[in-house]
Short mmCIF file of C-alpha atoms in Angstrom, two decimals:
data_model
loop_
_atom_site.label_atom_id
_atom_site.label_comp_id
_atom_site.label_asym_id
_atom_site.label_seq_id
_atom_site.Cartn_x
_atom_site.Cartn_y
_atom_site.Cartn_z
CA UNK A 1 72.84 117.40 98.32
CA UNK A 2 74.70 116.00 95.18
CA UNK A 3 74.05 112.07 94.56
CA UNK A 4 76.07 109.77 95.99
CA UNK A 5 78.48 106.89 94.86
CA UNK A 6 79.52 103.37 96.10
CA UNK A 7 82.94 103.77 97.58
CA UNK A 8 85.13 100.53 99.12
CA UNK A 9 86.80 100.62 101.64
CA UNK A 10 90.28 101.66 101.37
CA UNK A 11 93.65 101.15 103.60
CA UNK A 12 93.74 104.80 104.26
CA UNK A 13 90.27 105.20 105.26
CA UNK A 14 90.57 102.41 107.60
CA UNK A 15 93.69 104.19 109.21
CA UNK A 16 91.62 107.81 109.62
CA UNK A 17 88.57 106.02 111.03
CA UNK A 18 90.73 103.64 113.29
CA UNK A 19 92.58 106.94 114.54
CA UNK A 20 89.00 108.70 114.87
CA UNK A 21 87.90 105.86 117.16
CA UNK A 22 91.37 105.78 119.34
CA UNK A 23 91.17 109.83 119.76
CA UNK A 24 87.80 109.20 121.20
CA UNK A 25 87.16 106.17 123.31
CA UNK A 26 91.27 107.63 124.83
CA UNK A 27 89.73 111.38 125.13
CA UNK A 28 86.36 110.45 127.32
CA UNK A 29 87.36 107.10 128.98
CA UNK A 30 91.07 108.15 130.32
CA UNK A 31 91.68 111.40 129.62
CA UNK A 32 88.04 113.12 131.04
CA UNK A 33 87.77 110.15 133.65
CA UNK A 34 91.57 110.94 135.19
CA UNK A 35 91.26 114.47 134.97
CA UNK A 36 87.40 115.48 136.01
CA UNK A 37 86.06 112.23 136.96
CA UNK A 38 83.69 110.26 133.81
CA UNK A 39 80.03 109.89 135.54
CA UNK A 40 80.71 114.09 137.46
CA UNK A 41 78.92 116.89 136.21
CA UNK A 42 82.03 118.50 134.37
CA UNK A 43 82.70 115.07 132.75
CA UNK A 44 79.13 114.09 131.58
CA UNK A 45 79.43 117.82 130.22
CA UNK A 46 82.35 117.30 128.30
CA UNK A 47 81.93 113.77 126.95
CA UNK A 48 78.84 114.97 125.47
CA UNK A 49 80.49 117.89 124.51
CA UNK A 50 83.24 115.70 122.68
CA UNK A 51 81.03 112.88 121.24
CA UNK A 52 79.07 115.88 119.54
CA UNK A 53 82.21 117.44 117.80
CA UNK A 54 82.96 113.67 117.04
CA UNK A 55 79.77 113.25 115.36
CA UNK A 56 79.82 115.94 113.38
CA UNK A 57 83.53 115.11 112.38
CA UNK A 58 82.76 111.60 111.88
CA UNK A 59 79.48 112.56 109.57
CA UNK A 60 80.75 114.84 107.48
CA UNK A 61 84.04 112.66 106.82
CA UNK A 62 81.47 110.01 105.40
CA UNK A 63 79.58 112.52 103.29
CA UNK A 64 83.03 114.04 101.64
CA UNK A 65 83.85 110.15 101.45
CA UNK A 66 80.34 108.90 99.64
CA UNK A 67 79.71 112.10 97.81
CA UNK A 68 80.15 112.54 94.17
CA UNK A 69 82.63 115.17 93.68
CA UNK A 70 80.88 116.07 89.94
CA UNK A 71 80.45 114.55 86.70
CA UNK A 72 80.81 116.57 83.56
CA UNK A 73 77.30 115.55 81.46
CA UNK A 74 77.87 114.12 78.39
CA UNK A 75 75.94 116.82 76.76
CA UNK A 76 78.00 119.59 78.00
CA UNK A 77 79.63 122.26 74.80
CA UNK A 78 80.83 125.67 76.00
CA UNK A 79 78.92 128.19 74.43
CA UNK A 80 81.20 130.68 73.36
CA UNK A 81 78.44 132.76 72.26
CA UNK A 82 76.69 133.55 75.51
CA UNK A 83 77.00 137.38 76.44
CA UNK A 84 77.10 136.18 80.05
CA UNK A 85 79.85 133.94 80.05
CA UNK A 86 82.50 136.60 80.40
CA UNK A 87 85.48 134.13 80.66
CA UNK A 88 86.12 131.41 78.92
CA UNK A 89 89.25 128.78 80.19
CA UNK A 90 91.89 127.66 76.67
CA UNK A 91 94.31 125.56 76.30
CA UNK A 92 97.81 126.98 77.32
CA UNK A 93 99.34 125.71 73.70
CA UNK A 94 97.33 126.76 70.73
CA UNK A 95 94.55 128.63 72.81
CA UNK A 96 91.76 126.20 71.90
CA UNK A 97 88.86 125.43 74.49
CA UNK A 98 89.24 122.83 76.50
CA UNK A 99 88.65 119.15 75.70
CA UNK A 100 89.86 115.76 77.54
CA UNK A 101 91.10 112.98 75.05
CA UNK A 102 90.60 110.56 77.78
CA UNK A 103 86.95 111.15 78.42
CA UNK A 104 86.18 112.43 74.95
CA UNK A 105 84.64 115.51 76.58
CA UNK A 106 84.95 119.28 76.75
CA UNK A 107 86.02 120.73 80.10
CA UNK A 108 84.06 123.08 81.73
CA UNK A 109 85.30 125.62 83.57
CA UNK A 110 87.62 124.76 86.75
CA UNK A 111 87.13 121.02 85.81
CA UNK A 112 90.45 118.58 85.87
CA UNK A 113 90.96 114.94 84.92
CA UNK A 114 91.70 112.93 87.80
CA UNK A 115 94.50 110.12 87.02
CA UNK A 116 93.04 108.19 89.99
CA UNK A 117 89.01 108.10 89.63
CA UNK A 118 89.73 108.17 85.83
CA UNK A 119 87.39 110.96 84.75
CA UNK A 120 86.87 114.54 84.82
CA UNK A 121 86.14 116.20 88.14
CA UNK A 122 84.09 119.70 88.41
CA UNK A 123 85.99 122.05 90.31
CA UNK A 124 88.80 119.65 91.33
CA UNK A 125 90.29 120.22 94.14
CA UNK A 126 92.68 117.25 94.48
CA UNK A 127 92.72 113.60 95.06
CA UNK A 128 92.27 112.69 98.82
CA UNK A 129 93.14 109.08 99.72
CA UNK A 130 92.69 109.78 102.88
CA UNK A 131 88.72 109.29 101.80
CA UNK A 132 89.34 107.37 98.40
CA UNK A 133 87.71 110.02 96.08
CA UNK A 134 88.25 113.33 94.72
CA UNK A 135 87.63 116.71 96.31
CA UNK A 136 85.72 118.57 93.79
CA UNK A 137 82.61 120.84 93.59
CA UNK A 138 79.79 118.81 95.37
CA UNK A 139 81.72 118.10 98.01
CA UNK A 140 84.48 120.14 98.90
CA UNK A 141 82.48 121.86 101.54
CA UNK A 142 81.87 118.79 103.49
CA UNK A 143 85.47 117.99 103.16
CA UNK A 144 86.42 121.45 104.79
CA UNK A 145 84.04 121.67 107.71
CA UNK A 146 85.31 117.85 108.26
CA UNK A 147 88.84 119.29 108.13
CA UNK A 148 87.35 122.10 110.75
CA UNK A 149 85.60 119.51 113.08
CA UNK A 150 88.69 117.62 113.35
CA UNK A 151 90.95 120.59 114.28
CA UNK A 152 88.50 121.23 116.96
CA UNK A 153 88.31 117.56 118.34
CA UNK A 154 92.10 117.24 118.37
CA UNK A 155 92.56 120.46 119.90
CA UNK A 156 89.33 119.99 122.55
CA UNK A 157 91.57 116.12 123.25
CA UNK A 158 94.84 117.89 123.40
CA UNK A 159 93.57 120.10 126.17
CA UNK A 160 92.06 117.71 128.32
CA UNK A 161 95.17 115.67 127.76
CA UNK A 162 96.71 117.94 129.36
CA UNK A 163 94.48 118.45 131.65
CA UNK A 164 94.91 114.91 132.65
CA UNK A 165 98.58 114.50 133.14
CA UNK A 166 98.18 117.98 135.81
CA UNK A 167 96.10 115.27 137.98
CA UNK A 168 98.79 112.60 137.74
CA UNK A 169 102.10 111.68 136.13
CA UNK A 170 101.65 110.77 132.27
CA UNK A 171 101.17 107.17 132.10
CA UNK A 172 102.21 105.43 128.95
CA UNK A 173 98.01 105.39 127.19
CA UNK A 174 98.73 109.04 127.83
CA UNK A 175 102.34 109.52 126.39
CA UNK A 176 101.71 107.40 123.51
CA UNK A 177 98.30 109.43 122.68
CA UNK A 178 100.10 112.86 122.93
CA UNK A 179 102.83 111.65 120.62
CA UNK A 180 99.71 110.96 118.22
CA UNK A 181 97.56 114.01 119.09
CA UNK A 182 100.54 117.02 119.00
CA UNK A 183 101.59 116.31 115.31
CA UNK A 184 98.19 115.45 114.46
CA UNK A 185 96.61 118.92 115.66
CA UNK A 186 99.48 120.65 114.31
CA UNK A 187 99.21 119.20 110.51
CA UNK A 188 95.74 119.42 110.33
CA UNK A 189 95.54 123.31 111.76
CA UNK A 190 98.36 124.11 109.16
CA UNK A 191 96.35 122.16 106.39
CA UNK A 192 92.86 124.00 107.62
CA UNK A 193 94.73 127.45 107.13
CA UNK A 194 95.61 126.63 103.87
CA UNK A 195 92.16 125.76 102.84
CA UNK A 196 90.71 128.79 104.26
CA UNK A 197 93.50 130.87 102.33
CA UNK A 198 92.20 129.20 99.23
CA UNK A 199 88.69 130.11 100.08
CA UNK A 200 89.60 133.51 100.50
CA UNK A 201 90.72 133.94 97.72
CA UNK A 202 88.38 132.17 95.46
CA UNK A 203 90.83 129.17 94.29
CA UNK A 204 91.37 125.40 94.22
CA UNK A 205 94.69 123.78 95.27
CA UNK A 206 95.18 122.94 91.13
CA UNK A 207 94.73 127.03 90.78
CA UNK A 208 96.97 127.80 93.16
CA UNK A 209 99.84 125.56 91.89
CA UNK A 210 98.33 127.29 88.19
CA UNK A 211 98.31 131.01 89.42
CA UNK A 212 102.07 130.59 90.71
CA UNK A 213 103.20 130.17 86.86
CA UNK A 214 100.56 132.69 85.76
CA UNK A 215 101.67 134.93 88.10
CA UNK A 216 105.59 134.70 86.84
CA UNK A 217 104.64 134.84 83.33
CA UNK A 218 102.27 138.31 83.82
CA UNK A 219 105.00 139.61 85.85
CA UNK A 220 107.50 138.43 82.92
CA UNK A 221 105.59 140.48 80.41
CA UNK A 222 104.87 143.03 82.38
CA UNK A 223 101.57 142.71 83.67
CA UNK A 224 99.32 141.64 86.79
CA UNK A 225 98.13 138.71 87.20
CA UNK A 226 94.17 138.65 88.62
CA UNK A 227 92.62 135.01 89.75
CA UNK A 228 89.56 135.56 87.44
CA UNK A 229 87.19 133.60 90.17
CA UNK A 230 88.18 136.13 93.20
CA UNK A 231 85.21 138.10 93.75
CA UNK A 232 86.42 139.47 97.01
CA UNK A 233 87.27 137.63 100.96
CA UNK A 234 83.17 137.84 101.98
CA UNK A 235 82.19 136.34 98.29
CA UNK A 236 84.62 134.09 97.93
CA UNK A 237 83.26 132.71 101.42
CA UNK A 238 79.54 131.91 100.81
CA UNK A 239 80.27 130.63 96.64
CA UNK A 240 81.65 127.67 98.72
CA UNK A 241 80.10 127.53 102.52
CA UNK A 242 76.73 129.24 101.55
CA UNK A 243 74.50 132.32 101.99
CA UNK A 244 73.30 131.68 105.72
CA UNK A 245 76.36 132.15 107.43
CA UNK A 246 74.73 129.88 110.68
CA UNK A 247 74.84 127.33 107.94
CA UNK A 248 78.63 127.44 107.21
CA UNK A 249 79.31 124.39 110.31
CA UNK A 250 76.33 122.39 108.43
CA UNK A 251 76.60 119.96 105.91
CA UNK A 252 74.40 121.78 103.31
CA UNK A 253 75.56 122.02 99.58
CA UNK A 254 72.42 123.41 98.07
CA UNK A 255 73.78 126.78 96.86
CA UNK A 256 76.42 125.58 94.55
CA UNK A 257 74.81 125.46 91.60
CA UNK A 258 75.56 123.16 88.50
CA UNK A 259 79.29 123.43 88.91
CA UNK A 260 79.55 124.36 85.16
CA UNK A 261 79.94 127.76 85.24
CA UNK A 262 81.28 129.93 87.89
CA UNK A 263 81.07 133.75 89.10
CA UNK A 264 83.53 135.96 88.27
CA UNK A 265 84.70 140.15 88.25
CA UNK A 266 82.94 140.70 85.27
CA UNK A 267 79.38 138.97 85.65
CA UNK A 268 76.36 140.64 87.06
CA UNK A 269 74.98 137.50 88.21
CA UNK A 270 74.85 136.65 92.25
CA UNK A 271 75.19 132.61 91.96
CA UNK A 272 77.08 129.94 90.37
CA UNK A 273 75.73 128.20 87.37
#
């Protein structure tokens, strides 16, 4: 695991966790309890069952929240020189390597200022406020098994929601909590199916939005455009969730390597550097 970094405690990470704690004590104290009875077997079973996927969820939000996305060292120069670094990332105007005025640094590879921390990010993602930091290369893993775990709680709640109001006529707890829970599961699945898109196909949300002009300018000139970081669905998948593929639901970040140089067609090498 990357180090970790003081964080405060923001207005938007006070909403999440204040909408993590309503799902829950509302999922196994009214929902489970109206629908299969709190202290029977089927209700200790699925409170357990809940509070599990809730600590998980609730875990791994902390970790993306108090985990340092990635510093570029001071130190860092690309070296243009090395017979292994097939690819090298330019400026698009005058085609010289990458350097950040603001931080007075060169860029590695897949790195992006953020306007919001104020410094250079490895592998930068985006800028979440929903956890006050960035989503970079040290933790973008724990931010996407957090997004996973909370599809699966709202979903798991939604159901026994449901479940709930076949026992008895919604009451208003139970009206006002499915007015929360539908949209909720909904934006988050369609956000998780982005993500995994993304990790499919090797790219960040900043490459993405990049690729799209790429992609019109190669097509412009009459080429094809190739995301030099796609190494194929099953590769793309364990450069970010890892080699042990019973590991991909755990918060373990040990295979990512340095974050300054990445895996691409052309290398022979099996890991990120």
């Amino acid at each position: 695991m990357k180090a970790t970094r003081g964080c405060r405690l923001s207005f938007h990470v006070t909403v999440v966790a204040s909408a993590i704690a309503y799902i829950y004590l509302s999922t196994v104290f009214v929902f489970i309890d109206q629908w299969l009875g709190l202290w029977s077997s089927n209700g200790v079973l699925n409170a357990v069952l809940f509070s599990v996927i809730a600590l998980f969820c609730i875990y791994n939000y902390a970790l993306a929240i108090y985990t340092d996305p990635g510093r570029v060292p001071s130190s860092f120069v690309p070296d243009v020189e090395d017979p292994e670094n097939t690819v090298q990332e330019i400026k698009r105007k005058g085609g010289d390597l990458r350097y950040c005025q603001k931080c007075s640094l060169y860029k590695p590879p897949r790195a992006h200022h953020c306007r919001v921390c104020n410094r250079c990010v490895l592998r930068m993602d985006h800028h979440c406020v929903w956890m006050n930091n960035c989503v970079g290369h040290a933790n973008y893993k724990l931010f996407f098994i957090f997004v996973l775990y909370a599809v699966i709680a709202c979903i798991y709640s939604l159901v026994l929601l449901v479940g709930s109001i076949t026992i008895d006529f919604p009451k208003d707890d139970q009206q006002s909590e499915g007015l929360l829970l539908v949209p909720l599961s909904l934006a988050l699945s369609v956000f998780l199916g982005w993500h995994v898109h993304l990790i499919l196909q090797n790219k960040t949300t900043i490459e993405y939005q990049e690729g799209v002009r790429a992609m019109w300018l190669a097509e412009k000139g009459g080429h094809v455009y190739s995301h030099p970081y796609d190494l194929g669905a099953y590769e793309n998948l364990i450069s970010v969730l890892g080699p042990n593929v019973f590991c991909w639901g755990c918060p373990t970040t040990r295979h990512i390597g340095s974050g300054l140089r990445y895996r691409t067609p052309f290398d022979g090498s099996s890991t990120s550097r």
